Tab-separated table of C-alpha atoms in Angstrom:
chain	number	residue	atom	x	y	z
G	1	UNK	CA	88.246	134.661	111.709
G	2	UNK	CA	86.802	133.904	115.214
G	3	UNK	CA	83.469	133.414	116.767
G	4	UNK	CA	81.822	132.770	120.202
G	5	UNK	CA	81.989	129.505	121.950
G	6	UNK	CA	79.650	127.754	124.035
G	7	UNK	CA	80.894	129.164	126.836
G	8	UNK	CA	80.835	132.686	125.715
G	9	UNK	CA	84.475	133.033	125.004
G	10	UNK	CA	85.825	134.488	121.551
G	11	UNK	CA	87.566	131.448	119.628
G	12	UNK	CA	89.777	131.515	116.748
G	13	UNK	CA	87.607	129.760	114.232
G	14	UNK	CA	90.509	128.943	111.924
G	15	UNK	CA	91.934	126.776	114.635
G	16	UNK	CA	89.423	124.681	114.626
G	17	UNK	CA	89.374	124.209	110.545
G	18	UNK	CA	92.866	123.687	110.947
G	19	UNK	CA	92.264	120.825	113.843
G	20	UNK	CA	89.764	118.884	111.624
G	21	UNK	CA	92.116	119.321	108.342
G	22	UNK	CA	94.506	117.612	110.321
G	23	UNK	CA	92.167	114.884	112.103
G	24	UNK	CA	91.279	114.007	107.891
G	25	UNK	CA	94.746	113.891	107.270
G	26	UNK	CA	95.807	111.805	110.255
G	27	UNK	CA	92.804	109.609	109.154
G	28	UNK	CA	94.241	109.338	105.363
G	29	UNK	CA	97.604	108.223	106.933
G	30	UNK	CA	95.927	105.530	108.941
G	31	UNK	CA	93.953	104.401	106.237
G	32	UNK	CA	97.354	104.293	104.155
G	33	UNK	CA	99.314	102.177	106.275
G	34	UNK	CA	96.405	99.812	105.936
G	35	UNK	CA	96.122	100.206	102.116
G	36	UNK	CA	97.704	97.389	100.036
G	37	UNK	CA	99.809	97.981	97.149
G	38	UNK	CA	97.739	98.463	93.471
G	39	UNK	CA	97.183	99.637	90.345
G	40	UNK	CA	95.743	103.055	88.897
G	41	UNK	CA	94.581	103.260	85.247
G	42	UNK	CA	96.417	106.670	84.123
G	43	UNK	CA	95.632	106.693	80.444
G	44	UNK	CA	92.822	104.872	78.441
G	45	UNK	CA	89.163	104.354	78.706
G	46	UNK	CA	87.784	107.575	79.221
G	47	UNK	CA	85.365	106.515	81.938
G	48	UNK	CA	87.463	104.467	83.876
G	49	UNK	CA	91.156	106.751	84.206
G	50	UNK	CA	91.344	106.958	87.876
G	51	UNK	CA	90.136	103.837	88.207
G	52	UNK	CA	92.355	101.665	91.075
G	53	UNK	CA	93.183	97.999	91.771
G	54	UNK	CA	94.627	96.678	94.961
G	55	UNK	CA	97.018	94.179	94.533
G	56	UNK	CA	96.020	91.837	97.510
G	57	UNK	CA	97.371	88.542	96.338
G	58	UNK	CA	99.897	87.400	93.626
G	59	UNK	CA	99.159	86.367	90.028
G	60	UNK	CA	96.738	89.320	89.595
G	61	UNK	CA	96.335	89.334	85.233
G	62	UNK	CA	96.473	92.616	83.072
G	63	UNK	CA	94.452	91.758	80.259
G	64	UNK	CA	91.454	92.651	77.715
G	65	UNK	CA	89.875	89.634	78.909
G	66	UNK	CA	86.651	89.798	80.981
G	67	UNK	CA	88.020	87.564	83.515
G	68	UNK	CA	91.284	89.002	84.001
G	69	UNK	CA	91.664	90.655	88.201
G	70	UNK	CA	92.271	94.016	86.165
G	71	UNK	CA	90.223	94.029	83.075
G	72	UNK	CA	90.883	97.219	80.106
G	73	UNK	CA	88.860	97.215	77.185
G	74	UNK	CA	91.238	98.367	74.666
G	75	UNK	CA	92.043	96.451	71.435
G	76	UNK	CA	95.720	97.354	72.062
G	77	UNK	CA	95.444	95.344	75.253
G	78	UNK	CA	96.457	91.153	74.591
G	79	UNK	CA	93.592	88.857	76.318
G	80	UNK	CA	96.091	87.989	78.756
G	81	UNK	CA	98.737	90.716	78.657
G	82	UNK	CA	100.823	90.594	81.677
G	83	UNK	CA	100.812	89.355	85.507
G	84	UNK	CA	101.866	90.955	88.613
G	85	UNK	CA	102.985	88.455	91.015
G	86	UNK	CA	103.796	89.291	94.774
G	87	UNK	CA	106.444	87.861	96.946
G	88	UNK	CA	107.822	88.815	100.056
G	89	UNK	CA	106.484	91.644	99.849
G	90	UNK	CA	107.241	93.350	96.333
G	91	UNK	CA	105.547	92.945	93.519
G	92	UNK	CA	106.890	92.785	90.098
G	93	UNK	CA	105.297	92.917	86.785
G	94	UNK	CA	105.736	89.974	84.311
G	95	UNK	CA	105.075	90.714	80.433
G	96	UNK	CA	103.001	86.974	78.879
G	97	UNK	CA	104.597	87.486	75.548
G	98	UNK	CA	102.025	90.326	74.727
G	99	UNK	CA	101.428	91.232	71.119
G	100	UNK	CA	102.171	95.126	72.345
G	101	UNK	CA	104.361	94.224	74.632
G	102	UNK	CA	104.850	95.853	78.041
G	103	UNK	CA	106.988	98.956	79.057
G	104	UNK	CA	107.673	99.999	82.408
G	105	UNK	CA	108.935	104.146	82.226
G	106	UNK	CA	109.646	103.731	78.751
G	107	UNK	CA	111.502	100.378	78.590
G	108	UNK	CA	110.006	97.561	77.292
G	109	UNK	CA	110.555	94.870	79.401
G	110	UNK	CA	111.133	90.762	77.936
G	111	UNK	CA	108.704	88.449	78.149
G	112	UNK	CA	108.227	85.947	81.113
G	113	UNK	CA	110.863	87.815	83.714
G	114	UNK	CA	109.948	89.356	86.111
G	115	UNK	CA	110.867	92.935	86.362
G	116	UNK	CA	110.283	94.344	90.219
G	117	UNK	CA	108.411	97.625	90.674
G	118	UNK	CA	108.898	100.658	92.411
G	119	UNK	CA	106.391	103.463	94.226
G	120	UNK	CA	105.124	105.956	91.125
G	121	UNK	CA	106.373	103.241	87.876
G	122	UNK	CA	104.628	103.580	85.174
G	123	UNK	CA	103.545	100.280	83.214
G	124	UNK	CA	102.666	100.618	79.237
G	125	UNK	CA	100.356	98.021	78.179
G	126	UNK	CA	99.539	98.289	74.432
G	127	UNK	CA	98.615	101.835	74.399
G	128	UNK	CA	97.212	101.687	78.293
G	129	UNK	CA	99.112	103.317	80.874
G	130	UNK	CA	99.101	102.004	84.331
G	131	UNK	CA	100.744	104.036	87.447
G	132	UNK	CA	101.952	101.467	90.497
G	133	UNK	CA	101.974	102.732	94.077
G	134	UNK	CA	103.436	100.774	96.923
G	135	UNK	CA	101.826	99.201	100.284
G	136	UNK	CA	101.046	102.230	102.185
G	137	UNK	CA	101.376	105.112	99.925
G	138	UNK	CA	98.192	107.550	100.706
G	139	UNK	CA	98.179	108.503	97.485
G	140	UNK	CA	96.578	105.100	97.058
G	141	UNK	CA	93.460	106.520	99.566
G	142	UNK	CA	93.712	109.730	97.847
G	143	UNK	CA	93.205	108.217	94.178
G	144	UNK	CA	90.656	105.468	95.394
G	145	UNK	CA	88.219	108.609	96.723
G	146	UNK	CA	88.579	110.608	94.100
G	147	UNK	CA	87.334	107.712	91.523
G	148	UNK	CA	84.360	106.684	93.766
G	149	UNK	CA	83.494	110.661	93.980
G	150	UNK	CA	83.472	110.589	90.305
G	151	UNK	CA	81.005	107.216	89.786
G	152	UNK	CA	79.050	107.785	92.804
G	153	UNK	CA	75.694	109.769	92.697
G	154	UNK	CA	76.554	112.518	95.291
G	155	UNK	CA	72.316	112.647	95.996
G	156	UNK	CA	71.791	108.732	96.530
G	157	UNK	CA	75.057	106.800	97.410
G	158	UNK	CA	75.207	104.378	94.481
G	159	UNK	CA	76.307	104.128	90.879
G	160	UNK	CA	76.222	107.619	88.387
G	161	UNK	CA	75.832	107.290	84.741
G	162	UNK	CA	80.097	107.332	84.453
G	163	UNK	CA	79.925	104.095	86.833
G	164	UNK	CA	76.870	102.564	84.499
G	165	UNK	CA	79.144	103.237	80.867
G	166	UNK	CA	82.196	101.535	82.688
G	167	UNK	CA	80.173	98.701	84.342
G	168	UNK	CA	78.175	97.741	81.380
G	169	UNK	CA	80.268	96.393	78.992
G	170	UNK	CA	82.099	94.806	81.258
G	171	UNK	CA	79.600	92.879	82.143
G	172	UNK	CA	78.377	92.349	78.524
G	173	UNK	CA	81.405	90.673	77.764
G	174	UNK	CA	81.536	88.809	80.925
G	175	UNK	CA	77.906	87.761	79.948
G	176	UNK	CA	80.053	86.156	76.966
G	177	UNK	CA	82.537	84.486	78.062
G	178	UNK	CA	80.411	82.814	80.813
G	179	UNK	CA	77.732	82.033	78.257
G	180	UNK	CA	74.722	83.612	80.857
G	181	UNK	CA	72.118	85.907	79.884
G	182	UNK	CA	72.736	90.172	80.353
G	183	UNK	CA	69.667	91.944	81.081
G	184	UNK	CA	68.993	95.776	81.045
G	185	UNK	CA	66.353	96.767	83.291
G	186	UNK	CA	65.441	100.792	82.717
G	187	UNK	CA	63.182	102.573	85.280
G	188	UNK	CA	61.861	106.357	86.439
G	189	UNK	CA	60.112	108.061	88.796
G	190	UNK	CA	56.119	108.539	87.325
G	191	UNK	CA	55.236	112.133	87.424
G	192	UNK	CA	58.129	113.387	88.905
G	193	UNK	CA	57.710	117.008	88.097
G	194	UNK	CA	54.769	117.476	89.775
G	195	UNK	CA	56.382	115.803	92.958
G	196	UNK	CA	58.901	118.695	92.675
G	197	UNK	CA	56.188	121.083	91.652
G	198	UNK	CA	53.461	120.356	94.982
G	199	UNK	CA	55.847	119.393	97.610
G	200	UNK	CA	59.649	121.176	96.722
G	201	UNK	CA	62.652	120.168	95.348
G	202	UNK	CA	63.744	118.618	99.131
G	203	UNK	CA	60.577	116.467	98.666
G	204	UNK	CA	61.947	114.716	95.069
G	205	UNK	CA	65.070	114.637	96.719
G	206	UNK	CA	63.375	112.615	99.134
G	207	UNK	CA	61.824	110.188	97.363
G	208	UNK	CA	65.103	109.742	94.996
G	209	UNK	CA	66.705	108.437	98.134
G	210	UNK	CA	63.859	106.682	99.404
G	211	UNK	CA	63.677	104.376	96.269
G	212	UNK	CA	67.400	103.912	96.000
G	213	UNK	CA	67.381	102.682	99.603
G	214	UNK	CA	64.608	100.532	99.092
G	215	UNK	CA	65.240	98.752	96.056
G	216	UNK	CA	69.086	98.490	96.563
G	217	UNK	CA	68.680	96.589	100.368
G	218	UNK	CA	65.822	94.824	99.589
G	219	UNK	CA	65.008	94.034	96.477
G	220	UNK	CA	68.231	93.113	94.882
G	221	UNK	CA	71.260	90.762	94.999
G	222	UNK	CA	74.575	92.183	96.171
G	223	UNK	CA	76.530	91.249	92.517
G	224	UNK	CA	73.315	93.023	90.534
G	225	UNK	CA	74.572	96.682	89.005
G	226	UNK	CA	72.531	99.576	90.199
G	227	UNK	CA	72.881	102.897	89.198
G	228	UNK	CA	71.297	106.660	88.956
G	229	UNK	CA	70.886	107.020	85.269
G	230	UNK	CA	70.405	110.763	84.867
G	231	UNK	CA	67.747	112.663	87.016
G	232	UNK	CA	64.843	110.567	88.020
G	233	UNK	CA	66.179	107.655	85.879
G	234	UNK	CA	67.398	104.052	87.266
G	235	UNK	CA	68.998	101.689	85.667
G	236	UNK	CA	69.770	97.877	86.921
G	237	UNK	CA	72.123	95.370	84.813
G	238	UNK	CA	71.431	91.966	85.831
G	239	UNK	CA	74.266	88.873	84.846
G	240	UNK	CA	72.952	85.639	85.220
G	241	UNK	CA	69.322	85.888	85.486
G	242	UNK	CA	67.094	84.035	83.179
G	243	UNK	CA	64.006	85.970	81.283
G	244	UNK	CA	61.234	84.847	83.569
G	245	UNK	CA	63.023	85.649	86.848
G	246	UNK	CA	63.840	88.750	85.392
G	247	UNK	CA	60.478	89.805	84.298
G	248	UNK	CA	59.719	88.952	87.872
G	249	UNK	CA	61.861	91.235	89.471
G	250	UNK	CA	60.923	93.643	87.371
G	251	UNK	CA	57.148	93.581	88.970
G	252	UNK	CA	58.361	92.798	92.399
G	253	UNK	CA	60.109	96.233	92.177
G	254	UNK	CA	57.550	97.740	90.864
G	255	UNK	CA	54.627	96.350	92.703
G	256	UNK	CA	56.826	97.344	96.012
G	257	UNK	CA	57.390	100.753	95.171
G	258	UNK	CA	53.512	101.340	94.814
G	259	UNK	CA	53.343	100.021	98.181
G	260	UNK	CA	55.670	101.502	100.019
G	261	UNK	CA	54.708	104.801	101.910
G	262	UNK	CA	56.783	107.786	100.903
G	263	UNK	CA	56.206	110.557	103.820
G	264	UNK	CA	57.847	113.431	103.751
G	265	UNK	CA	57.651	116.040	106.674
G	266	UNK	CA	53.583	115.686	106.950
G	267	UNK	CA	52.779	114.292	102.995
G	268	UNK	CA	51.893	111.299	102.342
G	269	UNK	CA	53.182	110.815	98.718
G	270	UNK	CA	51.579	108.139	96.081
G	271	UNK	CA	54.685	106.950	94.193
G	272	UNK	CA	54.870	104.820	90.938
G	273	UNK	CA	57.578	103.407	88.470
G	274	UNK	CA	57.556	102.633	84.498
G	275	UNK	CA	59.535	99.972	83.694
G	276	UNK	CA	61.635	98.706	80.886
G	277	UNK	CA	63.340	95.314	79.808
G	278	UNK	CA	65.629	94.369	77.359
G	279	UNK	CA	67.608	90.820	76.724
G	280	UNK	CA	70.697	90.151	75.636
G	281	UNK	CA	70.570	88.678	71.898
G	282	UNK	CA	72.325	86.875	69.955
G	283	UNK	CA	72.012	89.571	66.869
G	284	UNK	CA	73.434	92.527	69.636
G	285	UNK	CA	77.162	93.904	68.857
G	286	UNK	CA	77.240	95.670	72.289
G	287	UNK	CA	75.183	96.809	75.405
G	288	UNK	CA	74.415	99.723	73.805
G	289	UNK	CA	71.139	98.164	71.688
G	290	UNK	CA	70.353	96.584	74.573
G	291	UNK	CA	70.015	100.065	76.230
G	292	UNK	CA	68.288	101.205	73.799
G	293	UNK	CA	65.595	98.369	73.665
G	294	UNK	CA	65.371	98.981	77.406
G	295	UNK	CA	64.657	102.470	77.094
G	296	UNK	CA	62.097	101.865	74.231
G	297	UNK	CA	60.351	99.430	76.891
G	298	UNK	CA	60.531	102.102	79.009
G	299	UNK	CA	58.961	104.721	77.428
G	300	UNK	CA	56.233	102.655	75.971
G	301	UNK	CA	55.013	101.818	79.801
G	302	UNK	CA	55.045	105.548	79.965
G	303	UNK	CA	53.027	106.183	77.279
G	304	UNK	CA	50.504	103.006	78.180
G	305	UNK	CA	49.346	104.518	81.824
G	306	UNK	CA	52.649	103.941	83.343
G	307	UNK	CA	52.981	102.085	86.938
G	308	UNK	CA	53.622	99.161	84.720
G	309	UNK	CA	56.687	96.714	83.471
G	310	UNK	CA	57.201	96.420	79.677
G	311	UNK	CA	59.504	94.073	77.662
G	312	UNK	CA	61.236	94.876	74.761
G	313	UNK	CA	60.717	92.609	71.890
């Protein structure tokens, strides 16, 4: 295939996809030989296989526990299952007498020794299976882009719905074993049709982006979970925060998105936000009520004159 240059002159255009396929590789091999050794979940939780965790200092814990460096929520999983431990530059994989046990390519290993791991093992814990990969290895970079592709909204940079299933009972539990409140704050996009309808698809593409960037670097802490629901749905899970101050984030959000000016290309766009809330109780048996009573709260702002914050009861 070739084309003209700048200058006039015929050039092979195949040479130049060739020159920037090898500029991303070369870029992937720096970006290796900076990568530290970790972890990638190979089998279990469908929404987070892929998922990767450097191993950047020792004593890292495998576990079911909310607080362990590389949580798994599988039953199969002990609490505190095993610990990789670093030292002079290997790592090895300890097994902390584990109901399940731990296996590393189909050997179980004892408990409390250490067993040292090479590039590719693969580590059985319970019925989760765990792939190592070395300091270096650009399959590390490889793996780590493909799971952000796959729980990042391609449209608006932050969380998908895959990212929001994985993230939220995590935090549930962690909401637990902390003893802190979990609050499920569900929002969309009022009248978004006809924003598509008057003004194009670009223009609700727009202001999709436009309200991401605004409520994610100014309206909300850097440990609060934000993520792209499903079309021109939001949702934000908030650890930590106590009823009142979450009620008030909820308007400040809203009251800011009124006031913000959405232009696109010449329009001037009025843009509002329904808004629901739900709490974590002491009756709930998983994040999944409280999504629901968030997306009751949601609709009933909807159906109330939206551009307004409801709470569930």
């Amino acid at each position: 295939m070739s084309g003209k240059d700048d200058d006039g002159s015929t050039k092979d255009l195949s040479e130049k996809t060739s020159v920037l396929q090898s500029d991303t590789f070369k870029l992937r091999l720096a970006q290796a030989g900076q990568a530290p050794p970790s972890i990638v979940l190979l089998v279990g939780p469908a929404n987070s296989v892929g998922r990767q965790w450097p191993i950047e200092d020792t004593d890292r814990i495998i576990g079911r526990a909310p607080t362990a460096h590389i949580f798994v929520d599988d039953k199969s999983v002990s609490k505190f299952h095993a610990k990789l431990v670093m030292a002079g530059g290997d790592v090895s994989v300890i097994d902390l007498e584990s109901t399940n046990r731990t296996v590393v390519n189909g050997r179980q290993i004892p408990p409390l020794i250490p067993h040292r791991l090479q590039n590719n093992d693969q580590i059985k814990v319970g019925n989760i299976i765990l792939k190592f990969l070395e300091r270096g290895s650009i399959e590390t970079v490889a793996s780590a882009l493909s799971f952000d592709r796959g729980h990042t909204d391609a449209l608006t940079g932050i969380a998908n719905r895959g990212a929001l299933q994985s993230k939220a009972p995590e935090l549930y539990k962690r909401s637990d074993l902390l003893g802190v409140s979990f609050t499920m704050m569900m929002f969309d996009i009022d009248h978004f049709k006809r924003i598509n309808d008057t003004f194009g698809h670009s223009a609700g593409d727009y202001v999709l982006k436009e309200i991401t960037a605004v409520i994610r670097d100014k309206l909300i802490r850097g440990n609060d979970f934000f993520a792209r629901a499903g079309g021109e749905e939001f949702a934000l899970l908030l650890l930590g925060s106590p009823q009142k101050q979450a009620e008030e984030i909820g308007e400040r959000i809203r009251a800011t998105i009124e006031g913000h000016q959405f232009k696109f290309e010449r329009h001037v766009m009025p843009i509002t936000i329904s808004i629901g809330i739900a709490f974590k109780s002491e009756k709930d048996t998983g994040w999944e009520l409280i999504f629901e009573r968030a997306d009751k709260a949601l609709y009933h702002s909807k159906n109330s004159g939206r551009n307004r914050v409801s709470v569930a009861s």
